[in-house]
PDB file of C-alpha atoms in Angstrom:
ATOM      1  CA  UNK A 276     -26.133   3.727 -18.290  1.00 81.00           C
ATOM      2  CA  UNK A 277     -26.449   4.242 -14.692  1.00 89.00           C
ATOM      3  CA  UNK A 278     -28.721   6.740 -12.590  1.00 93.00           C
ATOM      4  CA  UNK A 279     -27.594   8.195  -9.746  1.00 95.00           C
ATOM      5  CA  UNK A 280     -30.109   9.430  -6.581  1.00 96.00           C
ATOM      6  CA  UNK A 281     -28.473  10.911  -3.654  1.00 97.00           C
ATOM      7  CA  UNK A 282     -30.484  11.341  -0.048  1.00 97.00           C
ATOM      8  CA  UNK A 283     -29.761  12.578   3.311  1.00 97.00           C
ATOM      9  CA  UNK A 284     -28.991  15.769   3.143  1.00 97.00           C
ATOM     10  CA  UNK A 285     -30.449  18.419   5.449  1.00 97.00           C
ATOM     11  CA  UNK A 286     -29.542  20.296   8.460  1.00 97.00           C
ATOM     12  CA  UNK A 287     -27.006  19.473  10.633  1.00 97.00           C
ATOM     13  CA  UNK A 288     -24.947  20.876  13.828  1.00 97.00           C
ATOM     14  CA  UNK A 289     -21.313  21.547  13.323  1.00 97.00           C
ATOM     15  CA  UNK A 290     -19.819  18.927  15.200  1.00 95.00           C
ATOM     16  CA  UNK A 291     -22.425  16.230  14.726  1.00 97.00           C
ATOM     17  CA  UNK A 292     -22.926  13.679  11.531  1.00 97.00           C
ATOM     18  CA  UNK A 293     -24.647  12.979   8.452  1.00 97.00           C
ATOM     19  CA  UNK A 294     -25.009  10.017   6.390  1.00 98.00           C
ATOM     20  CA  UNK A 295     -25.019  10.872   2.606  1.00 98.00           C
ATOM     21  CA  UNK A 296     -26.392   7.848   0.432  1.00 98.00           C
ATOM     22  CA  UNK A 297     -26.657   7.413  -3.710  1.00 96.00           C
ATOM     23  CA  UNK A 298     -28.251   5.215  -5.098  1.00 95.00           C
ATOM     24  CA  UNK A 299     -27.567   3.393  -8.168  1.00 92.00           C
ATOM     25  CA  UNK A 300     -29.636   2.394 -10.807  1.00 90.00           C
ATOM     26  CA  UNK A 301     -28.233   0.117 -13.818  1.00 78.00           C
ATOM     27  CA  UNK A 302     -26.800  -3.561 -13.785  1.00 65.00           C
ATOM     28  CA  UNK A 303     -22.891  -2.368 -14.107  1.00 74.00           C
ATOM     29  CA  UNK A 304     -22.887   0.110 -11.232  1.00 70.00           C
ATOM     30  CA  UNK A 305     -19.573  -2.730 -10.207  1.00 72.00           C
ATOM     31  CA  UNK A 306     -17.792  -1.604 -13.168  1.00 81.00           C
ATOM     32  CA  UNK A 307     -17.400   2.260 -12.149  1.00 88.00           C
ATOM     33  CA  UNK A 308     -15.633   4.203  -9.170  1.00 93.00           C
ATOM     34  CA  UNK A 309     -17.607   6.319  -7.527  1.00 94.00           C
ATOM     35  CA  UNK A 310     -16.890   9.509  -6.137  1.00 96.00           C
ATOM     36  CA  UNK A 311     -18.623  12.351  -4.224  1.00 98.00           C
ATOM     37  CA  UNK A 312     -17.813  16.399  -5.088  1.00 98.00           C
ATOM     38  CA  UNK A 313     -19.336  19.537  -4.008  1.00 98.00           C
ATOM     39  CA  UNK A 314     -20.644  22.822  -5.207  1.00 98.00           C
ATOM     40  CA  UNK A 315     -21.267  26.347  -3.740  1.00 92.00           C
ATOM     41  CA  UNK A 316     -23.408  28.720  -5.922  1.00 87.00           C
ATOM     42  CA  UNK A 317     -20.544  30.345  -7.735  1.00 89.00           C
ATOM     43  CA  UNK A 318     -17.785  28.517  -7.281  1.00 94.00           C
ATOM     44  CA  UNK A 319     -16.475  25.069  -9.129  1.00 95.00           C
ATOM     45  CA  UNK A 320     -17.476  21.877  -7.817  1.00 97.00           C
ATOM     46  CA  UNK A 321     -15.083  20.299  -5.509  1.00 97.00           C
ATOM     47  CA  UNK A 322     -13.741  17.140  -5.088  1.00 98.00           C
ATOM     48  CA  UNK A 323     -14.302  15.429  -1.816  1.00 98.00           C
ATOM     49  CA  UNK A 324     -14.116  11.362  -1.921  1.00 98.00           C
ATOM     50  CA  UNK A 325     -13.545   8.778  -3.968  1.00 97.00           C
ATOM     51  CA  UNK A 326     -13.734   4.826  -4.029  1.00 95.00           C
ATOM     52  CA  UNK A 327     -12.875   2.043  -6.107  1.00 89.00           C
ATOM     53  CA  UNK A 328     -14.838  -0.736  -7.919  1.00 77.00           C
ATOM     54  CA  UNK A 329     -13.482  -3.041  -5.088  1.00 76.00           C
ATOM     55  CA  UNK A 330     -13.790  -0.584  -2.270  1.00 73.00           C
ATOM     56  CA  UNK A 331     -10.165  -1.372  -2.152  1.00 76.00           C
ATOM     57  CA  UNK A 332      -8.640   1.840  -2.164  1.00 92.00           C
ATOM     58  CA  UNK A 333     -10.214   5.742  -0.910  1.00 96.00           C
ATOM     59  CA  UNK A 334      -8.798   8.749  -1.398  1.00 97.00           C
ATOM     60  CA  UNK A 335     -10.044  11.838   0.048  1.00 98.00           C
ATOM     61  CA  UNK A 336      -9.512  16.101  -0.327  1.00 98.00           C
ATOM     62  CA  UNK A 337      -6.979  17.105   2.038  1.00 98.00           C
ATOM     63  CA  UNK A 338      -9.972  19.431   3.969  1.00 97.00           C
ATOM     64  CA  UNK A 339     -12.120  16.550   4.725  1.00 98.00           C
ATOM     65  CA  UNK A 340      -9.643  13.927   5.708  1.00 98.00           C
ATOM     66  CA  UNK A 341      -9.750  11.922   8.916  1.00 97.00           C
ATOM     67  CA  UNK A 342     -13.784  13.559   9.329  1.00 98.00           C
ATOM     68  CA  UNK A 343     -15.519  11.775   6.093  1.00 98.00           C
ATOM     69  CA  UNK A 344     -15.533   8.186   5.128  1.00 98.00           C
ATOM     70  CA  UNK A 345     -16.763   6.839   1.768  1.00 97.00           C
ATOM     71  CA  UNK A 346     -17.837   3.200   1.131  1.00 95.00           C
ATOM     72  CA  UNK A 347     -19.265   1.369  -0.859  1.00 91.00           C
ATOM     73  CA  UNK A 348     -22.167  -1.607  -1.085  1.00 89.00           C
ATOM     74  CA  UNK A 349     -22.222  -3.132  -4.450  1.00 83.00           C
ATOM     75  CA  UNK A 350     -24.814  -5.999  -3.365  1.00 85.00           C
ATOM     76  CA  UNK A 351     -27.072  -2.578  -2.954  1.00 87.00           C
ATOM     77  CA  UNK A 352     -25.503  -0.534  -5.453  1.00 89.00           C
ATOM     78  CA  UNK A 353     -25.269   2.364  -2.761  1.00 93.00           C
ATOM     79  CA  UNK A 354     -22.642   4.911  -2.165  1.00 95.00           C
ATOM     80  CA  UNK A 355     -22.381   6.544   0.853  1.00 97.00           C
ATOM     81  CA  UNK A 356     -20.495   9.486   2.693  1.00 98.00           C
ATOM     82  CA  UNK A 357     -20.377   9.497   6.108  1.00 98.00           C
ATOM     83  CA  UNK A 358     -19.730  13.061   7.750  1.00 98.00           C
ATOM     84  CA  UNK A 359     -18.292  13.387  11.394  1.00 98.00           C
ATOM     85  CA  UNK A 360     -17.940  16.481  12.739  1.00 98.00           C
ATOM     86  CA  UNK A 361     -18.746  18.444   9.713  1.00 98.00           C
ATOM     87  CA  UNK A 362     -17.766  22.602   9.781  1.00 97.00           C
ATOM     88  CA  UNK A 363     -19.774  25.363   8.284  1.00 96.00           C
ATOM     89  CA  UNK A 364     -16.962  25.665   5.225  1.00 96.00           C
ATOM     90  CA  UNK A 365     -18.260  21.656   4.639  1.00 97.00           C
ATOM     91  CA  UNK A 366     -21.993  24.039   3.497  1.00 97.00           C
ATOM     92  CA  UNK A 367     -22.783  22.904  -0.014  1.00 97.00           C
ATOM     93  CA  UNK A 368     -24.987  20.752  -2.602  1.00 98.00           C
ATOM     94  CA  UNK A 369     -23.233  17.752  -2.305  1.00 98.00           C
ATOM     95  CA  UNK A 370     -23.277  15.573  -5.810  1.00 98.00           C
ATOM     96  CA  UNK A 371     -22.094  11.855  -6.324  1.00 97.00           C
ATOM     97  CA  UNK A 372     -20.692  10.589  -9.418  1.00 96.00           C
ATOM     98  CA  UNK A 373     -20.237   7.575 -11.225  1.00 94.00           C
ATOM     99  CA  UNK A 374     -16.754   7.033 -13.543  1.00 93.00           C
ATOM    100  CA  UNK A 375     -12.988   6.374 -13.273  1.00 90.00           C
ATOM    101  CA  UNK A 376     -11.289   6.716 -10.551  1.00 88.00           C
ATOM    102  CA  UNK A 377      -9.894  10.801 -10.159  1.00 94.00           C
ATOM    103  CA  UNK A 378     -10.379  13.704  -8.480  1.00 97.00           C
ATOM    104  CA  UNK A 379     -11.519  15.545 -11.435  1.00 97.00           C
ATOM    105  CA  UNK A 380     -15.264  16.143 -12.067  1.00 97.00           C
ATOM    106  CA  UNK A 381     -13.804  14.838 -16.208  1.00 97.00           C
ATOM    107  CA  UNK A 382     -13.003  11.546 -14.603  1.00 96.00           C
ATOM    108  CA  UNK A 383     -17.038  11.212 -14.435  1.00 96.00           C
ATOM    109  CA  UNK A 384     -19.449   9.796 -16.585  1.00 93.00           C
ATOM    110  CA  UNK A 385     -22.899   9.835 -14.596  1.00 94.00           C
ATOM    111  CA  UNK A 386     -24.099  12.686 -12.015  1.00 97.00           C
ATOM    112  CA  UNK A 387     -27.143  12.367  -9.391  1.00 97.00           C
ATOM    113  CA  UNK A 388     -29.244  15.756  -9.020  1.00 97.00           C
ATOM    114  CA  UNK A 389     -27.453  16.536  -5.688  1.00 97.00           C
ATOM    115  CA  UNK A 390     -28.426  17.080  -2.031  1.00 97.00           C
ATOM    116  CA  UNK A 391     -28.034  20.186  -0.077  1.00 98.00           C
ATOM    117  CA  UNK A 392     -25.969  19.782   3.140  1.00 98.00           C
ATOM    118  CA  UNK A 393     -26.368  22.868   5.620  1.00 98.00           C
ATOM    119  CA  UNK A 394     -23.601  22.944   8.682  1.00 97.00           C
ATOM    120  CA  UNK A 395     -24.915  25.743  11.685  1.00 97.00           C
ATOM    121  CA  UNK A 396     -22.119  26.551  13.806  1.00 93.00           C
TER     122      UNK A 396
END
């Protein structure tokens, strides 16, 4: 079992940067990739980053790519997203996950409760 807390989220200039961080609860948060989607009221929740167990490889959604970084501390059992120069479309409760690697919200055993992310242009 693992629990999941994200933090960080808030207001934030377009243009500027955020830190996104989950932490991880449970002795075999090693054993999972983690990943971070996103949801708009209405809408499906979105892929957005993923990592795996050995922070070896990333993969990212084509619309954040080259702005967001994921990694990874395992010695803290902490996930984070790092936004640069986020856009207003990047608006949206922003959840991270715990599972196999994927970009499918399936792939993913273990959800946090989300943090809202607000970009102002």
């Amino acid at each position: 079992q693992v629990q999941l807390v994200e933090s960080g989220g808030g207001l934030v200039q377009a243009g500027g940067s955020l830190r996104l961080s989950c932490a991880a609860s449970g002795r075999t948060f090693g054993s999972y990739a983690m990943g971070w989607f996103r949801q708009d009221p209405g809408k499906e929740r979105e892929f957005v980053a993923t990592i795996t167990l050995s922070s070896g490889s990333t993969l990212y959604a084509d619309s954040v790519k080259g702005r967001f970084t994921i990694s990874r501390d395992n010695a803290k059992t902490t996930v984070y997203l790092q936004m640069n120069s986020p856009k207003p479309e990047d608006t949206a409760v922003y959840y991270c996950a715990a599972g196999r690697w994927g970009t499918l919200p399936t792939s993913y055993d273990y959800w946090g409760q989300g943090t809202q992310v607000t970009v102002s242009s």
